[in-house]
Short mmCIF file of N, CA, C and O and ligand atoms in Angstrom, two decimals:
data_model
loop_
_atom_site.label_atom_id
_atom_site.label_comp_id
_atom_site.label_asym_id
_atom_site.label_seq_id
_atom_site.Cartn_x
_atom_site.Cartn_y
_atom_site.Cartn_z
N UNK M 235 -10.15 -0.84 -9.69
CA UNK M 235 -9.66 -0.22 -8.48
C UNK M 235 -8.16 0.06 -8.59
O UNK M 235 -7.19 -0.63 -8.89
N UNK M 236 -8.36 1.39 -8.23
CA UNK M 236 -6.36 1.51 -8.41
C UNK M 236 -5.82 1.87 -6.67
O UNK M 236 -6.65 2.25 -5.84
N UNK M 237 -4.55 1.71 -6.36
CA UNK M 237 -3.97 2.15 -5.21
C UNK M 237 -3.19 3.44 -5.56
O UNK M 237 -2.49 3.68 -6.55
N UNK M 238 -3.51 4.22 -4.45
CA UNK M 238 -2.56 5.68 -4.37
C UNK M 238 -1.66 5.82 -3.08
O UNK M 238 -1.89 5.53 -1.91
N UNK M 239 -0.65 6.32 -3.66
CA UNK M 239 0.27 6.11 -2.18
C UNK M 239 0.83 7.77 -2.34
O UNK M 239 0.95 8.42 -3.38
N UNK M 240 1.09 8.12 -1.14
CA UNK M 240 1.43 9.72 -1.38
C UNK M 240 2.76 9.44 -0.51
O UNK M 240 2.76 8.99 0.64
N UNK M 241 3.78 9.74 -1.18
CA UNK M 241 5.17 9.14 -0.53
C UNK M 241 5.34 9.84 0.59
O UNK M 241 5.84 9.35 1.60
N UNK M 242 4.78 11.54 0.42
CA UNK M 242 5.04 12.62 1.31
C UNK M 242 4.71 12.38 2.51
O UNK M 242 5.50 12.67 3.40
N UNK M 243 3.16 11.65 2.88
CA UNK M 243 2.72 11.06 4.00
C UNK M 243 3.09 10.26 4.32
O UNK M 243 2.79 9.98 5.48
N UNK M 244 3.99 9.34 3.62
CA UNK M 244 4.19 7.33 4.38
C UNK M 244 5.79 8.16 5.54
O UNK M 244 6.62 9.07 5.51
N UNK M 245 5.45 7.36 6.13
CA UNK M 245 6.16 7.41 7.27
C UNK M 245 7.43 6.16 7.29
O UNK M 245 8.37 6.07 8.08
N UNK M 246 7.03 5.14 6.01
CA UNK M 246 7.94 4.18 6.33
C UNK M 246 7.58 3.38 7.25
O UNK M 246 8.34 2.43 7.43
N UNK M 247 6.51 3.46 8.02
CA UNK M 247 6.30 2.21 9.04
C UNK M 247 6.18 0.59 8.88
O UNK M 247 6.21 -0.37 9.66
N UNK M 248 5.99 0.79 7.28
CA UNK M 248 6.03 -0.80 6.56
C UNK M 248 4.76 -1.67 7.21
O UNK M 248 4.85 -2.87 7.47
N UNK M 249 3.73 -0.99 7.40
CA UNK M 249 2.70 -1.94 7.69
C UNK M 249 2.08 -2.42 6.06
O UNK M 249 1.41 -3.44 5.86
N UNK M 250 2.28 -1.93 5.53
CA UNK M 250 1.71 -2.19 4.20
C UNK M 250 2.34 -3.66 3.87
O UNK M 250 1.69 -4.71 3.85
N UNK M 251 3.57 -3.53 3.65
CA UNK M 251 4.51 -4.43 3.14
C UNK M 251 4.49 -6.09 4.45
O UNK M 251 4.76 -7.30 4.40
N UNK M 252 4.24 -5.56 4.97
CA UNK M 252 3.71 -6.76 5.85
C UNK M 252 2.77 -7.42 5.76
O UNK M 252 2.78 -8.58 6.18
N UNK M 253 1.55 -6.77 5.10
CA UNK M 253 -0.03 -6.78 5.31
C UNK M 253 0.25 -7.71 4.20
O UNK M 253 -0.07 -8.89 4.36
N UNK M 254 1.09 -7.14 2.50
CA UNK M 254 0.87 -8.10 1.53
C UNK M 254 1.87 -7.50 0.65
O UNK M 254 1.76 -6.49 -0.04
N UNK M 255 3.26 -8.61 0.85
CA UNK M 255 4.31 -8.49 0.23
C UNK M 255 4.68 -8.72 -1.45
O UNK M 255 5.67 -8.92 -2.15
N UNK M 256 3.38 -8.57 -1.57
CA UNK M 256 2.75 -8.70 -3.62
C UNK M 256 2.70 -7.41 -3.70
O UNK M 256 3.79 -6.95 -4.05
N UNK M 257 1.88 -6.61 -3.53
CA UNK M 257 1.72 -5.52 -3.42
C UNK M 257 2.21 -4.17 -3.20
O UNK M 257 2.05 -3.17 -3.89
N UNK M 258 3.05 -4.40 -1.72
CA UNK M 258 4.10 -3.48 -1.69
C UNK M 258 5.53 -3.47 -1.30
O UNK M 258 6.12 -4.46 -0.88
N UNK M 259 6.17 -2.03 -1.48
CA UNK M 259 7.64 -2.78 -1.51
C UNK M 259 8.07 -1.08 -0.47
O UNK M 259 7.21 -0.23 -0.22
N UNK M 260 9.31 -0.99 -0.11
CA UNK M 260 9.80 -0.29 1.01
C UNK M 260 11.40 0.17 0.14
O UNK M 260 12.38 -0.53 -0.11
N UNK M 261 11.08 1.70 -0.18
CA UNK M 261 12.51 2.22 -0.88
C UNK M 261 13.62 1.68 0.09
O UNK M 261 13.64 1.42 1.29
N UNK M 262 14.56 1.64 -0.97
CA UNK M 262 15.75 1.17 0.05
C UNK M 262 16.48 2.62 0.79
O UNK M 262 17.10 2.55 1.86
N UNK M 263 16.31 3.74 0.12
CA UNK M 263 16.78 4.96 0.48
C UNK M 263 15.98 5.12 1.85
O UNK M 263 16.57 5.02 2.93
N UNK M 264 14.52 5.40 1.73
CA UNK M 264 14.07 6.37 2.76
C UNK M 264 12.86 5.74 3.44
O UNK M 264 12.12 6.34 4.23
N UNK M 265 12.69 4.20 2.96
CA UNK M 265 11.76 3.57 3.86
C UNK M 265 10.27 3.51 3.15
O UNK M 265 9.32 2.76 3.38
N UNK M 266 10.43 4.68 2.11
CA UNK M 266 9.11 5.09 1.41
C UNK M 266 8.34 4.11 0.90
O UNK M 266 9.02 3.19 0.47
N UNK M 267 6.58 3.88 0.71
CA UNK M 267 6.19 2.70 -0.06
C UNK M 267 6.68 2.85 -1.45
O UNK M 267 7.05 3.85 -2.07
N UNK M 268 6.59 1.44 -1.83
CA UNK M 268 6.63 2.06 -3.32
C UNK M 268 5.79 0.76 -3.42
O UNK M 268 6.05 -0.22 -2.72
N UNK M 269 4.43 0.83 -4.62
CA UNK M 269 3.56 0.28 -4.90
C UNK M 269 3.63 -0.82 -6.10
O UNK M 269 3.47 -0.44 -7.26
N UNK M 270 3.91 -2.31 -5.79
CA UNK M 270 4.25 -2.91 -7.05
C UNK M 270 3.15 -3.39 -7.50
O UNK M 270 3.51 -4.20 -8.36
N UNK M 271 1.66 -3.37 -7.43
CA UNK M 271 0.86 -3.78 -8.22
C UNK M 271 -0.05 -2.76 -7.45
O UNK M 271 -0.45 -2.78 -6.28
N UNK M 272 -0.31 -1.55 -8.84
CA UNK M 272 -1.55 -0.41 -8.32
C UNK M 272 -2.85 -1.21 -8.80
O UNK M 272 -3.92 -0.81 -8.34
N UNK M 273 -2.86 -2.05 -9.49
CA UNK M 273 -4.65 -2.51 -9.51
C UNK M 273 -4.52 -3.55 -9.83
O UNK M 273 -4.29 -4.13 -10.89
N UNK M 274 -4.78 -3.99 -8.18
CA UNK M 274 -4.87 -5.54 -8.27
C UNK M 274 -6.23 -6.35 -7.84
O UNK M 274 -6.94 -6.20 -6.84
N UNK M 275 -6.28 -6.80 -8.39
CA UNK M 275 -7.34 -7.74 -8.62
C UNK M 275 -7.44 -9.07 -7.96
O UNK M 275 -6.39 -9.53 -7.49
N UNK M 276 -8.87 -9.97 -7.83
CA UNK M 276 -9.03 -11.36 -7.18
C UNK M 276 -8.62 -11.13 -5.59
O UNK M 276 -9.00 -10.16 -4.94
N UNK M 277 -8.01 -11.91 -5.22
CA UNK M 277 -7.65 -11.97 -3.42
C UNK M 277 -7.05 -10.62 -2.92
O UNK M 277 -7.18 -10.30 -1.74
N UNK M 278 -6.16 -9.52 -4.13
CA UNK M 278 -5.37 -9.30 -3.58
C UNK M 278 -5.97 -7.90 -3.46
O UNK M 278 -5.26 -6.92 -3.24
N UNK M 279 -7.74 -7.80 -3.67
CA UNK M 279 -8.41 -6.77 -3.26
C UNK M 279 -8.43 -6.20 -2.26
O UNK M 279 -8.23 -5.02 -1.97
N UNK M 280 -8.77 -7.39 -1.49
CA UNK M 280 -9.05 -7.33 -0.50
C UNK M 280 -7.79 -6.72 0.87
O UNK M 280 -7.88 -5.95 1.83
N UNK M 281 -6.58 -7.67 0.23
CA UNK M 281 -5.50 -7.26 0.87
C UNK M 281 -5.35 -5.84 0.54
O UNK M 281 -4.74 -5.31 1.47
N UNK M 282 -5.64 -5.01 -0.35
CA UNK M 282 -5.37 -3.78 -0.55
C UNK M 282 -5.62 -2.67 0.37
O UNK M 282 -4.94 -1.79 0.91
N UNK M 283 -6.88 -3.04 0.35
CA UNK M 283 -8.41 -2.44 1.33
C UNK M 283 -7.42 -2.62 2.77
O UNK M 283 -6.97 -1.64 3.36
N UNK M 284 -7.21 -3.82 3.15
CA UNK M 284 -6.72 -3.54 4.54
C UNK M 284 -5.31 -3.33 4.87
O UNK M 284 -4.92 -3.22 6.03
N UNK M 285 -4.38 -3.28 3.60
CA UNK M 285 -3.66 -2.04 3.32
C UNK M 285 -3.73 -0.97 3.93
O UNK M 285 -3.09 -0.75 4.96
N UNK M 286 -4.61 -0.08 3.34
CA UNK M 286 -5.26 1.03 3.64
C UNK M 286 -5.47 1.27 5.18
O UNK M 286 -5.02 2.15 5.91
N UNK M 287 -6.23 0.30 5.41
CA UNK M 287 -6.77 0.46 6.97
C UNK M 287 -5.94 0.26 7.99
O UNK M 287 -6.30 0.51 9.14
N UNK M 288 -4.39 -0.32 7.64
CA UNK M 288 -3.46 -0.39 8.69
C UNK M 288 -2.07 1.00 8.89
O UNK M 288 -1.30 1.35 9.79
N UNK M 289 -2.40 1.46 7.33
CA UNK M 289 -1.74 2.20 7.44
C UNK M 289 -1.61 3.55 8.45
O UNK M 289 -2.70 4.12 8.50
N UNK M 290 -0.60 4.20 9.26
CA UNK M 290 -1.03 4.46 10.58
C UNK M 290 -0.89 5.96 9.91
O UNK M 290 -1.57 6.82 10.47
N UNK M 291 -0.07 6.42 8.75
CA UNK M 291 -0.41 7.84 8.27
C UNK M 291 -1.13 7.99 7.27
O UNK M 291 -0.57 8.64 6.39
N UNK M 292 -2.12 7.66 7.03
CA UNK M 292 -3.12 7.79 6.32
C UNK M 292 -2.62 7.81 4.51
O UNK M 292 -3.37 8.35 3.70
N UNK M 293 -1.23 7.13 4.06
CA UNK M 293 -0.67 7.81 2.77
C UNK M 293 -1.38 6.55 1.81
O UNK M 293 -1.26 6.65 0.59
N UNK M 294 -1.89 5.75 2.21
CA UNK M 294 -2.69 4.91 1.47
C UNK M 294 -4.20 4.95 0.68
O UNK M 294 -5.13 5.15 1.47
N UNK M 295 -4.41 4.87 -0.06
CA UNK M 295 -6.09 5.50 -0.43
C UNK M 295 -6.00 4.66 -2.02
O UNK M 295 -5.05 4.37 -2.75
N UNK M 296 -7.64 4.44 -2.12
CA UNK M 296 -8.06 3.17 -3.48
C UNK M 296 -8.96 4.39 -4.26
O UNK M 296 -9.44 5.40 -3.77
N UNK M 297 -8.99 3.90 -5.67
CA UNK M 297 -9.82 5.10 -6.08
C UNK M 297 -10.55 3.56 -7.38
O UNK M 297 -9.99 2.53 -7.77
N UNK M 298 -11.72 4.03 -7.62
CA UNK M 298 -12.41 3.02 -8.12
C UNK M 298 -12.34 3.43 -9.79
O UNK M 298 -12.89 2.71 -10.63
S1 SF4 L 34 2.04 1.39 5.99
FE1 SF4 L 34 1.75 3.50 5.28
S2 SF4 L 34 3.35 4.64 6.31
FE2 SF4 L 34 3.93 2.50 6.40
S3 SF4 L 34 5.23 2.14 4.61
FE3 SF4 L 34 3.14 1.62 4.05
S4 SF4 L 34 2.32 3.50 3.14
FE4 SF4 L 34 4.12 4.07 4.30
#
């Protein structure tokens, strides 16, 4: 499973980086995600997945 983040869509709202601070990280410039582990594995699947589902502009997406 990999993570895709489309910078163009993130809004910066940092729900990601809240959800699971392994995972993602918040440019210091423009708020943007930036993705520190695209395929992660064991627990932090799961955190990915609801990643995804909190994100409120849709710039999050898993591809198998
Ligand atoms: S939750 Fe979505 S909009 Fe917010 S920083 Fe993460 S990817 Fe960007």
């Amino acid at each position: 499973m990999k993570i895709i983040a489309d910078t163009g869509k993130c809004v910066g709202a940092g729900q990601c980086v809240l959800t699971e601070p392994a995972l993602f990280d918040q440019s210091e410039e423009d708020g943007t995600v930036i993705v520190l582990n695209a395929e992660p594995d064991g627990d932090l699947v799961e955190k990915a997945r609801e990643a995804v589902h909190v994100c409120p502009s849709q710039a999050l997406s898993l591809e198998d």
